[in-house]
Coordinates of C-alpha atoms and ligand atoms in Angstrom, one line a residue:
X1 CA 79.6 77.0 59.5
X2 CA 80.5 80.4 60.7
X3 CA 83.7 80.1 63.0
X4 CA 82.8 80.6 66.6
X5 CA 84.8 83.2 69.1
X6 CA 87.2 82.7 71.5
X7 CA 85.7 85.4 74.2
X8 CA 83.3 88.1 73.8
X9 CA 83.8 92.0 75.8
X10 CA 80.4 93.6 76.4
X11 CA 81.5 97.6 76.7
X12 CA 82.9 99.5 74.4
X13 CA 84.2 102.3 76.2
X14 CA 87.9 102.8 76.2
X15 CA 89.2 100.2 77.9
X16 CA 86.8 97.6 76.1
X17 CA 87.9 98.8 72.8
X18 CA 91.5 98.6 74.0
X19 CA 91.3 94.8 75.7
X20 CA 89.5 93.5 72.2
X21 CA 92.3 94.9 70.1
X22 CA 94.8 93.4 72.1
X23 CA 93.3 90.5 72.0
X24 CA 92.8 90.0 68.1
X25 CA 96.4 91.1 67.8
X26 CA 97.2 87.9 69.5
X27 CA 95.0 85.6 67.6
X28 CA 92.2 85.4 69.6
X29 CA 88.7 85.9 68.0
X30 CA 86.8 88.3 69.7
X31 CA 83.0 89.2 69.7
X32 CA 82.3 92.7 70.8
X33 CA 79.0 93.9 72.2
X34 CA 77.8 97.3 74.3
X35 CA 74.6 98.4 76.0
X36 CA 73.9 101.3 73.4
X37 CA 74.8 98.9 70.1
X38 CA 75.4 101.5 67.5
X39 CA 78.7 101.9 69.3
X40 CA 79.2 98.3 68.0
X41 CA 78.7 99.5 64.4
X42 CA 81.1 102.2 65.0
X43 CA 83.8 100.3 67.0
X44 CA 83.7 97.7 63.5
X45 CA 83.9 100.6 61.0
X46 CA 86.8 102.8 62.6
X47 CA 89.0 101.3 65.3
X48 CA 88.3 97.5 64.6
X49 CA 88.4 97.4 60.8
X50 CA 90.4 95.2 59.4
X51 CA 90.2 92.8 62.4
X52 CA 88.5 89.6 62.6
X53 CA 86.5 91.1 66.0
X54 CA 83.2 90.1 65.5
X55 CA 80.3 92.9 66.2
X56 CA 77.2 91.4 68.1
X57 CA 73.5 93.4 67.6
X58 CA 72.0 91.8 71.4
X59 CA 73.7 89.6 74.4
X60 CA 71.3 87.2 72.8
X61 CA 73.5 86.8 69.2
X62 CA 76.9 87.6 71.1
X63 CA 75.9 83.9 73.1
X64 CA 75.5 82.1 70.4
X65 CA 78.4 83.1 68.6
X66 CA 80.5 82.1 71.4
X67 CA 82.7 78.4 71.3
X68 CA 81.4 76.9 74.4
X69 CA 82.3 77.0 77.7
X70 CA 81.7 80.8 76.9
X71 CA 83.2 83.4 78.0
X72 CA 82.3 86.6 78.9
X73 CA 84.2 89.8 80.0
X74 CA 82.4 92.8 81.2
X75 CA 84.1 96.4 80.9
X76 CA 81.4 98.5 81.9
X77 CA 81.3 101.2 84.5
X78 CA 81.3 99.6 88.3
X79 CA 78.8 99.1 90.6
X80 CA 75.0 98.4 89.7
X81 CA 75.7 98.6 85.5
X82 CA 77.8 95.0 86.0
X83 CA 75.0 93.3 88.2
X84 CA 72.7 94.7 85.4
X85 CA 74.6 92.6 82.8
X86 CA 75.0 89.4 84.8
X87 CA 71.4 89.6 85.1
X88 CA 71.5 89.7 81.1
X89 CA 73.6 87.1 80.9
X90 CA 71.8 84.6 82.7
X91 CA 69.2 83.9 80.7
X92 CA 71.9 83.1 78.0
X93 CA 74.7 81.4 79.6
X94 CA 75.0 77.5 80.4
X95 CA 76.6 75.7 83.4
X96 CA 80.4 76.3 83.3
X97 CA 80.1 79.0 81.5
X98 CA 82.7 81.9 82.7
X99 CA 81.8 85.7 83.6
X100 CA 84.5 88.2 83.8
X101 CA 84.6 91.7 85.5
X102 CA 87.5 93.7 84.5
X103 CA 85.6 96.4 85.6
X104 CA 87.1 98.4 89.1
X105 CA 84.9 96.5 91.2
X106 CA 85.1 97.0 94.6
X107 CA 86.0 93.4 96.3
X108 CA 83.2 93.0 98.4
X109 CA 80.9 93.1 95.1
X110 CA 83.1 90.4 93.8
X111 CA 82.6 88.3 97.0
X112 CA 78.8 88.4 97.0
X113 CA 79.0 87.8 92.8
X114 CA 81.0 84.6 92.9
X115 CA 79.4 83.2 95.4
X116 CA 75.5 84.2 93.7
X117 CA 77.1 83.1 90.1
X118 CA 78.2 79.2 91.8
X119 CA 74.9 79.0 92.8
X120 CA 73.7 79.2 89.3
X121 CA 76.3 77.0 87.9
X122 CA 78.4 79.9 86.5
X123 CA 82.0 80.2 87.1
X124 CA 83.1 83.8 87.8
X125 CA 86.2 86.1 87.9
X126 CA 87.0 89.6 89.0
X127 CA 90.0 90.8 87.5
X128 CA 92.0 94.0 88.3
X129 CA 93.0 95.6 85.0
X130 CA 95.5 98.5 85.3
X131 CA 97.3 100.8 83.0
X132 CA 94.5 102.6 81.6
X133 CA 94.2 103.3 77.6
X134 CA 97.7 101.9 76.7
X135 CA 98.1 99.6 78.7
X136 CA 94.5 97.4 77.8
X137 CA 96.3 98.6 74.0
X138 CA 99.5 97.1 74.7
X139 CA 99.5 94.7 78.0
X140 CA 97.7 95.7 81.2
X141 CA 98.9 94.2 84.4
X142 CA 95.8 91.6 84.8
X143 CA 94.8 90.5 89.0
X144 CA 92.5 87.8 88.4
X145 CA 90.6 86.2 91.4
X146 CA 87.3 84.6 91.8
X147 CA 86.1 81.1 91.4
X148 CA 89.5 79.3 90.2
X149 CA 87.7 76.8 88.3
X150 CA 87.2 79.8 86.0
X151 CA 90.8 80.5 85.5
X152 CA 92.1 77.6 83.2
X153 CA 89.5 78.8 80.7
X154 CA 90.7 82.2 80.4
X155 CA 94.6 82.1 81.4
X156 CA 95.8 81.5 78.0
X157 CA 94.5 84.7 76.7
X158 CA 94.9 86.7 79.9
X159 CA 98.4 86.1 79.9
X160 CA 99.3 86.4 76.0
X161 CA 97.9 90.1 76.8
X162 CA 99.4 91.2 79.8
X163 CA 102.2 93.2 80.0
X164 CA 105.6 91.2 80.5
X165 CA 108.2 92.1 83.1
X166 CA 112.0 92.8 81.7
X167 CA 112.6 89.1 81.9
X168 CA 109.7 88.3 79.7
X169 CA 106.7 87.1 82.5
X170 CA 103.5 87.8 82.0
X171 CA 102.5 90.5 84.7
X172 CA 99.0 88.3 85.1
X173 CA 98.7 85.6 87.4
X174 CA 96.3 84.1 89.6
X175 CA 95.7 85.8 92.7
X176 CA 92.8 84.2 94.9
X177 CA 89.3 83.4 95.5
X178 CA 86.4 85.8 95.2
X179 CA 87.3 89.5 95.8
X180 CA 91.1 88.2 95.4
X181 CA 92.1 90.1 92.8
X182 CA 89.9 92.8 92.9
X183 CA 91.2 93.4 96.2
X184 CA 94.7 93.3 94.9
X185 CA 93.6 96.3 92.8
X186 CA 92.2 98.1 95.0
X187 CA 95.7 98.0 96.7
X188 CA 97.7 99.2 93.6
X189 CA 95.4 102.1 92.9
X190 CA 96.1 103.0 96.8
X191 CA 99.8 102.9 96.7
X192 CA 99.6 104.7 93.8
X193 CA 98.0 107.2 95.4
X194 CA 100.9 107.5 98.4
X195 CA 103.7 107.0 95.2
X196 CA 101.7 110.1 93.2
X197 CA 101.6 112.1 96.5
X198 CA 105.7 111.9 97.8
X199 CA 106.5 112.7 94.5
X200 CA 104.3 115.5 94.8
X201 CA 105.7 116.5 98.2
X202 CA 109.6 116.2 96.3
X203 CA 108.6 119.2 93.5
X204 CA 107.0 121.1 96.2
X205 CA 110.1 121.5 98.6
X206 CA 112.2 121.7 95.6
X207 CA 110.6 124.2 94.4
X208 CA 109.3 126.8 97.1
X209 CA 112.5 125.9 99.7
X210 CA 115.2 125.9 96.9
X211 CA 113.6 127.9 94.3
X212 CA 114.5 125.5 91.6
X213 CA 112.9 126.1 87.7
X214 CA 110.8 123.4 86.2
X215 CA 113.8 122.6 83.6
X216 CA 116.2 122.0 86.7
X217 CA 113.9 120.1 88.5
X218 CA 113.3 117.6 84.9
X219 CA 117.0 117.1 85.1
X220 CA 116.8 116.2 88.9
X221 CA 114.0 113.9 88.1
X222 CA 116.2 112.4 84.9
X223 CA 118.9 111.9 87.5
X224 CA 116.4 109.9 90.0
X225 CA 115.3 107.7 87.4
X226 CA 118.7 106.0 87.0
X227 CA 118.5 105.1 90.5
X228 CA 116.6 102.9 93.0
X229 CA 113.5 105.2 92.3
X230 CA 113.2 104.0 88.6
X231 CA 110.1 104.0 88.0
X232 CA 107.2 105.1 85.4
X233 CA 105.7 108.0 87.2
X234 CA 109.3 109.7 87.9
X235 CA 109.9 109.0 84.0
X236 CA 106.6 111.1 83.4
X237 CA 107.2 113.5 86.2
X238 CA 110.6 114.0 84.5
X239 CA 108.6 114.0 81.0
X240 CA 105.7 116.7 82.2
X241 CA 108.5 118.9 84.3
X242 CA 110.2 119.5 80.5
X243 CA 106.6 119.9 78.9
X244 CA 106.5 123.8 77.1
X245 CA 102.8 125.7 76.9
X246 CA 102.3 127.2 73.6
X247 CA 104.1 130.7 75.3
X248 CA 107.1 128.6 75.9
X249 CA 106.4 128.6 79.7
X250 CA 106.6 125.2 81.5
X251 CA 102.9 123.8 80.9
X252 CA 102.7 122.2 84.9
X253 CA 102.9 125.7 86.4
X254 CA 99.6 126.5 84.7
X255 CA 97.8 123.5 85.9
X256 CA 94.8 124.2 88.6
X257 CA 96.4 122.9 91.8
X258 CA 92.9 121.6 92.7
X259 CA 92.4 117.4 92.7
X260 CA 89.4 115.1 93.4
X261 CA 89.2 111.3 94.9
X262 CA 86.7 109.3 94.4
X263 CA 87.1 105.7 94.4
X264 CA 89.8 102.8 95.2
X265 CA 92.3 105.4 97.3
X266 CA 89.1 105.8 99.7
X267 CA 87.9 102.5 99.7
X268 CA 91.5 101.3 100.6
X269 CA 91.6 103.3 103.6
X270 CA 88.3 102.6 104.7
X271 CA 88.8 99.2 105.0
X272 CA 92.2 99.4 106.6
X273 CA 90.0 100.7 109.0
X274 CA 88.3 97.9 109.0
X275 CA 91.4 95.6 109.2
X276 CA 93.0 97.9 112.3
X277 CA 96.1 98.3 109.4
X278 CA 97.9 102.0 109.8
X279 CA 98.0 102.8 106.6
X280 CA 99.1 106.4 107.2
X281 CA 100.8 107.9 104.1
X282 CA 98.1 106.6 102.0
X283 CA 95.4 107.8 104.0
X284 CA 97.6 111.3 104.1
X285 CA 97.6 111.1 100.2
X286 CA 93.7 110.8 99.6
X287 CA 93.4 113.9 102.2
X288 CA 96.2 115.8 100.6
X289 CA 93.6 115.7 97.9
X290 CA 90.9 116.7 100.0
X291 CA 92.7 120.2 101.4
X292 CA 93.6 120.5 97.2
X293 CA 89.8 120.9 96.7
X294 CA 89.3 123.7 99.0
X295 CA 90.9 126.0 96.7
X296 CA 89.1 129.1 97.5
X297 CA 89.5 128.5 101.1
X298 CA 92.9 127.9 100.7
X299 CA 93.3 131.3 98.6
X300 CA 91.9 133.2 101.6
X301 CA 93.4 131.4 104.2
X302 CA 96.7 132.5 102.6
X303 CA 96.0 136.2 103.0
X304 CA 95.4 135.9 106.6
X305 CA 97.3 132.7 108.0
X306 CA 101.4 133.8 107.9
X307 CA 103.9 130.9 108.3
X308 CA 107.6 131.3 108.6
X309 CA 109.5 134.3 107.2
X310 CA 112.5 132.7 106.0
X311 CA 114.6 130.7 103.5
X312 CA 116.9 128.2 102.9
X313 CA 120.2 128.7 103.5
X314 CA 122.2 125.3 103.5
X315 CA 123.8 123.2 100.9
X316 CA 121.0 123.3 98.0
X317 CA 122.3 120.2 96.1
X318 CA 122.9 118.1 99.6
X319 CA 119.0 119.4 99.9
X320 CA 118.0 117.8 96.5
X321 CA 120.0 114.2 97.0
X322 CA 118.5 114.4 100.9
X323 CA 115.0 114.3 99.3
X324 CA 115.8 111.6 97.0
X325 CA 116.0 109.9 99.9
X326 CA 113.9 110.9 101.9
X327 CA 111.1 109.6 99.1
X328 CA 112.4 106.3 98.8
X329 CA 112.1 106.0 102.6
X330 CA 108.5 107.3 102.5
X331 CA 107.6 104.8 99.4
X332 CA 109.6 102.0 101.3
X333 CA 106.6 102.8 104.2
X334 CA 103.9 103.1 101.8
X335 CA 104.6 100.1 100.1
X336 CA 105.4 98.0 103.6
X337 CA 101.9 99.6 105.0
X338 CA 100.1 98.6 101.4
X339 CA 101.5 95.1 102.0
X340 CA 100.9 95.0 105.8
X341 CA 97.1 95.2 104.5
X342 CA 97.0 92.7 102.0
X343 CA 98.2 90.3 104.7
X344 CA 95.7 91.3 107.3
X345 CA 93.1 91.1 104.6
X346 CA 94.7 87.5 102.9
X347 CA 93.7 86.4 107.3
X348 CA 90.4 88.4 107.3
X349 CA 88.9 87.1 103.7
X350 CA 90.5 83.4 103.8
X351 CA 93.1 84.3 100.8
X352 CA 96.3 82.5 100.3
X353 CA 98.2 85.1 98.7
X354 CA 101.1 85.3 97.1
X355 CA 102.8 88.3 98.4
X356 CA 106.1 88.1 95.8
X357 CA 103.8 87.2 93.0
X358 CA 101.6 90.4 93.4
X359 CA 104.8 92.6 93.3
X360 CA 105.4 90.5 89.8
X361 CA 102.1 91.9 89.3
X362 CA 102.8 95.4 89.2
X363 CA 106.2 95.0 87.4
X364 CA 105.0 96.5 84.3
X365 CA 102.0 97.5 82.3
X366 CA 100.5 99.4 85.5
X367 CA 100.8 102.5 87.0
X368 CA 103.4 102.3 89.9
X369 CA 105.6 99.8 87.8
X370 CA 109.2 100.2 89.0
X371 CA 112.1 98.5 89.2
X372 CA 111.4 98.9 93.1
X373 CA 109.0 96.1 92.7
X374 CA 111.8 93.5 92.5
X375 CA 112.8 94.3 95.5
X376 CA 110.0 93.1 97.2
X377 CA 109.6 89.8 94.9
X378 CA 113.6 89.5 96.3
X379 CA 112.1 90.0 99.8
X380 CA 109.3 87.4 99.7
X381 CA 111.4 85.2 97.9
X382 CA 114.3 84.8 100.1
X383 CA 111.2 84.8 103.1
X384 CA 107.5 83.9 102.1
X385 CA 107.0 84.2 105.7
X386 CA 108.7 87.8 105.9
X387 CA 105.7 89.5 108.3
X388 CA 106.8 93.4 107.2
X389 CA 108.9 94.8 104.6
X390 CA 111.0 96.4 107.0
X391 CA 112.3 93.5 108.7
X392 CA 113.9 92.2 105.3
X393 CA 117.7 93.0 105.3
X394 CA 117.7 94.7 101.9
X395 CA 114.8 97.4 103.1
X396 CA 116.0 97.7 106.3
X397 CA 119.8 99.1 104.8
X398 CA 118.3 101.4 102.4
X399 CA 116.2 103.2 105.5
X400 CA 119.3 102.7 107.4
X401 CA 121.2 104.7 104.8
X402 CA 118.4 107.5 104.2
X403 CA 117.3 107.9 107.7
X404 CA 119.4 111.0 108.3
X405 CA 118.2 112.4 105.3
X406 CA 114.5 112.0 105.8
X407 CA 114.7 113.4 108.9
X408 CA 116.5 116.7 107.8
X409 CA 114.3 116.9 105.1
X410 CA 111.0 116.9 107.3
X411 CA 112.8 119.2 109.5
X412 CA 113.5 121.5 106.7
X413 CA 110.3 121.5 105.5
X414 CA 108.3 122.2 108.8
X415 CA 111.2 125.3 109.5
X416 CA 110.4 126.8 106.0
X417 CA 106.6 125.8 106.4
X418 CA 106.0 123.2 103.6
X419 CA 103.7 121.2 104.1
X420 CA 105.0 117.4 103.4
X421 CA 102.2 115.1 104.8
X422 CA 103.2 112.1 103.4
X423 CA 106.6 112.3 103.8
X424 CA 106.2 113.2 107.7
X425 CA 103.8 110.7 108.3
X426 CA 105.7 107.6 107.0
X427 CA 108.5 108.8 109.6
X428 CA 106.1 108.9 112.2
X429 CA 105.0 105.6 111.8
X430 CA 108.6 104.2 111.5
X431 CA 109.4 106.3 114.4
X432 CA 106.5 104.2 115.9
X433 CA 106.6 101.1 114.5
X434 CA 110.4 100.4 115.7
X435 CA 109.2 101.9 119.2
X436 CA 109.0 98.9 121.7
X437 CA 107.1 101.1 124.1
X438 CA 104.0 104.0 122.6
X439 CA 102.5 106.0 125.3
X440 CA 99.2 104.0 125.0
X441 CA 100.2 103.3 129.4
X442 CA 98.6 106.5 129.7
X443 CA 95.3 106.2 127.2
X444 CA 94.6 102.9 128.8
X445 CA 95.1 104.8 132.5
X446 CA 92.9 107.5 130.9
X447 CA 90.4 105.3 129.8
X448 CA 90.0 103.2 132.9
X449 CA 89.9 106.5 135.0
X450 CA 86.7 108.1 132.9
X451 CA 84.8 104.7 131.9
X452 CA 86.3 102.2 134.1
X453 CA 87.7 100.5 130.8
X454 CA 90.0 98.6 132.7
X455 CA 94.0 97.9 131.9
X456 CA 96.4 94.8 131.5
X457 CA 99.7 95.7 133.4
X458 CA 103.4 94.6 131.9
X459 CA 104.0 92.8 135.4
X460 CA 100.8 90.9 135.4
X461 CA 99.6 87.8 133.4
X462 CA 98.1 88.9 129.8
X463 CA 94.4 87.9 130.6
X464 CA 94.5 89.5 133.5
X465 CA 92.7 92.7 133.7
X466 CA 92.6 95.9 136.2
X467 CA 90.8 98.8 137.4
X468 CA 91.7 101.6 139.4
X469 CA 89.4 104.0 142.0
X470 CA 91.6 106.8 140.4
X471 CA 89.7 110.0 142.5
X472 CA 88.3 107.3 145.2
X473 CA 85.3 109.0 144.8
X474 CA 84.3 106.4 141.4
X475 CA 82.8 102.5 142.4
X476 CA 84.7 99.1 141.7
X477 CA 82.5 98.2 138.5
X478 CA 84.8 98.1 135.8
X479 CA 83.1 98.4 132.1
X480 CA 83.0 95.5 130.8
X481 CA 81.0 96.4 126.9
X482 CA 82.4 99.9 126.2
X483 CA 85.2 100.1 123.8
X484 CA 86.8 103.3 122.4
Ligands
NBP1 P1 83.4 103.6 81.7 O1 83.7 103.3 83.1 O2 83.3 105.0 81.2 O3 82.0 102.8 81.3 C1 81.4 103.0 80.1 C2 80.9 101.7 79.6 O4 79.9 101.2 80.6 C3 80.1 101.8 78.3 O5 80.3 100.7 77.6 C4 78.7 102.0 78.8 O6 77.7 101.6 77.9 C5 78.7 101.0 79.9 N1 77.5 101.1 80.9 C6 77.2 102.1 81.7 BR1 78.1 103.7 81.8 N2 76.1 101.9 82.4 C7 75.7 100.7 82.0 C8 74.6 99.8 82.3 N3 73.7 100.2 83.3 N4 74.5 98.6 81.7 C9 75.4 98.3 80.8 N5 76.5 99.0 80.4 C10 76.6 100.2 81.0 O7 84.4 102.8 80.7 P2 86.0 102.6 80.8 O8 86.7 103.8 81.2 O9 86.4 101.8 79.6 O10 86.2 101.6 82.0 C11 85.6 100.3 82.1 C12 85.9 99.7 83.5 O11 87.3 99.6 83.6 C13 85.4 100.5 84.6 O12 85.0 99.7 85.7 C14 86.6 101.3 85.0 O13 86.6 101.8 86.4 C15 87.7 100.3 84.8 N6 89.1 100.9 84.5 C16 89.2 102.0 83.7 C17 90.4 102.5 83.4 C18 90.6 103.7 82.6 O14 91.8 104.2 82.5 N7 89.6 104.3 82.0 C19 91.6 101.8 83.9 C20 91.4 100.7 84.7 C21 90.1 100.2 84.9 P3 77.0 102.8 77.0 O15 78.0 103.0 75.9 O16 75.7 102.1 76.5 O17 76.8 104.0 77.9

């Protein structure tokens, strides 16, 4: 009898191809099928030749060549293309079979498909996958959620591919029910954003205020990378910063300075929204993007709007370590905001996360793996209970010991007019976050003089509420509906 697979992939894009060969180099027998099947023909004939994957002609043949419970991963493009193969699938699969979408789902799609997939007896997960090409290659971090029956059938595997931290664990691990995981992702590819952007911010001042080349900057950056910043994107900042053209000249400088956003950055901040969560240098990261793409605005704004004649004229190399750490403040605030979400969205959703465990997560294999991360399993560690990042000891020296830096860095910046929106947000929401007292007295008074909102008052019970005839021309009737 022919011997049945472990798992079949439907999508044979890049990151399907990847995930299939990662798991037949770890002894699992895979079958691979996608939409448009003579991409199954070529996948056996080039990349997977020589493997035992298994090619599969219809969903109908890649079924029965599955060992039962089945299981099926999806990598196909989000949105309507995965409900199109569920719907597939169904006429297939069996009770207790298992679904998987590795796919960048967004969360809410996961919610509604776990729930529709119990109802019809099929166990389902929705699993982050990060690290693009190389990573599905050689060990993505995985952020399964979903129905958690589903996860003893597919742990094993998940985990022989992941990516391992330093101390050999796998970078996969359960995260929680429904849109868990998917939600989890949704977070990395946000702070990955804010991480992208203050590096960003660093060249720029480096650059413009202290006129430093691209080959002096790649040593700066080699520097950082032996410090607390350790991380893969300042490795490949350092990397691309050293990167020649063909004329010799330093490749980055000829890059369009023009960037688009699209997905998980803007979903992240729509639904902090949602949650009431400041997630300000994020948010400051996607529209830093935004003001990118208005290149030829920005090309004629230039010619007409003048900023500051002037230059700096301090101590250069106190400049460069001052911006060191000025970005591991402003990543300290990204990452505390990033987590201040996941725990209003862990009350909001009915998730029992694992807030250590997720920074476990991103360790390795994914995009804003860092050594930083360790820090923050430390933190939850020492206090699963820890409400904000900031309030453990270890995050609250290092801010402690860059504060003066971050601020003279801001202030540099504004003086020589460089713009550094991420960095100057995250000190405005420390600036306001360790602020016992925010000058919301006066938008309440505000609000109760032109709507008759109403105001609680600090020497008055909290339920109690109050409205002032401000002009005494206005009535008594306070608004009792109208929020702003
Ligand atoms: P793509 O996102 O480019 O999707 C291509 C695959 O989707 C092909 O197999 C294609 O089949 C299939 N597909 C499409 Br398009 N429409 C379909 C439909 N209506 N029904 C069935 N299949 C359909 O592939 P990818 O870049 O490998 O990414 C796969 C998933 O992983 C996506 O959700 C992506 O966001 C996520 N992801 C990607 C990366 C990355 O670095 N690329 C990283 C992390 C996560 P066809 O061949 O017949 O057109």
């Amino acid at each position: 009898m022919e011997k049945k697979a472990d798992i079949a992939v439907i999508g044979l894009a890049v990151m399907g191809q990847n995930l299939i060969l990662n798991m037949n180099d770890h002894g699992y027998t895979v079958v691979a099928f996608n939409r448009t099947v003579s991409k199954v023909d070529d996948f056996l004939k080039n990349a997977a030749k020589g493997t035992n994957v298994i090619g599969a002609h219809s969903i109908e043949e890649m079924v029965s060549l599955l060992k039962v419970p089945r299981k099926v991963m999806l990598m196909v493009k989000a949105g309507d293309p995965v409900d199109a193969e569920i719907q597939k699938l169904l006429k297939y699969l069996s009770p207790g079979d298992c679904i998987i979408d590795g796919g960048n789902s967004h969360f809410t799609d996961t919610i509604r498909r776990t729930k529709y997939l119990e109802e019809n007896g099929i166990l389902y997960i929705g699993a982050g996958v990060s690290g693009g090409e190389e990573g599905a290659r050689r060990g993505p971090s995985i952020m399964p959620g979903g129905n958690e029956k589903a996860w003893p059938l597919v742990k094993d595997i998940f985990k022989a591919i992941s990516a391992k931290t330093p101390d050999g664990v796998p970078c996969c691990d359960w995260v929680g029910s429904d849109g868990a995981g998917h939600y989890v992702k949704m977070a990395h590819n946000a702070i990955e954003y804010g991480d992208i952007q203050v590096i960003c911010e660093a060249y720029h001042l480096m650059k413009l205020g202290l006129g430093l080349s691209a080959d002096q900057m790649h040593q700066i950056f080699a520097e950082w990378n032996t410090t607390e910043l350790n991380s893969y994107l300042i490795e490949i900042t350092r990397d691309i910063l050293a990167y020649k053209d063909d004329d010799g000249e330093p490749l980055v400088e000829k890059i369009l300075d023009k960037a688009g956003q699209k997905g998980t950055g803007k979903w992240f901040i729509v639904n902090s929204l949602d949650l009431g969560i400041p997630v300000t240098l994020i948010s400051e990261s996607v529209y830093a993007r935004c003001l990118s793409a208005l290149k030829e605005e920005r090309i004629k704004a230039s010619e007409v709007l003048k900023g500051p004649v002037t230059h700096f004229k301090g101590d250069a190399k106190g400049l460069v370590e001052d911006i060191r750490k000025a970005l591991l403040a402003s990543k300290i605030i990204s990452y505390t905001q990033g987590f201040m979400c996941l725990h209003e969205a862990a009350k909001e959703y009915g998730w029992d996360l694992d807030y250590g465990n997720i920074a476990l997560l991103w360790r390795n294999g994914c995009i804003i793996r860092s050594a930083f991360l360790d820090k923050i399993k430390n933190a939850y560690e020492k206090n699963p209970k820890l409400s904000n990042l900031l309030l453990d000891d270890y995050f609250r020296e290092v801010i402690d010991d860059c504060q003066a830096s971050w601020r003279k860095v801001i202030m540099t910046a504004v003086e020589l007019g460089i713009p550094m929106p991420s960095f100057s947000s995250a000190l405005a929401f420390f600036d306001g976050y360790r602020c016992a007292k925010l000058p919301v007295n006066l938008l309440q008074a505000m609000r109760d003089y032109f709507g008759a909102h109403t105001y609680k008052r600090i020497d008055a019970p909290a339920d109690q509420v109050f409205h002032t005839n401000w002009t005494g021309r206005g009535g008594d009737v306070a608004s009792g509906t109208y929020t702003v």
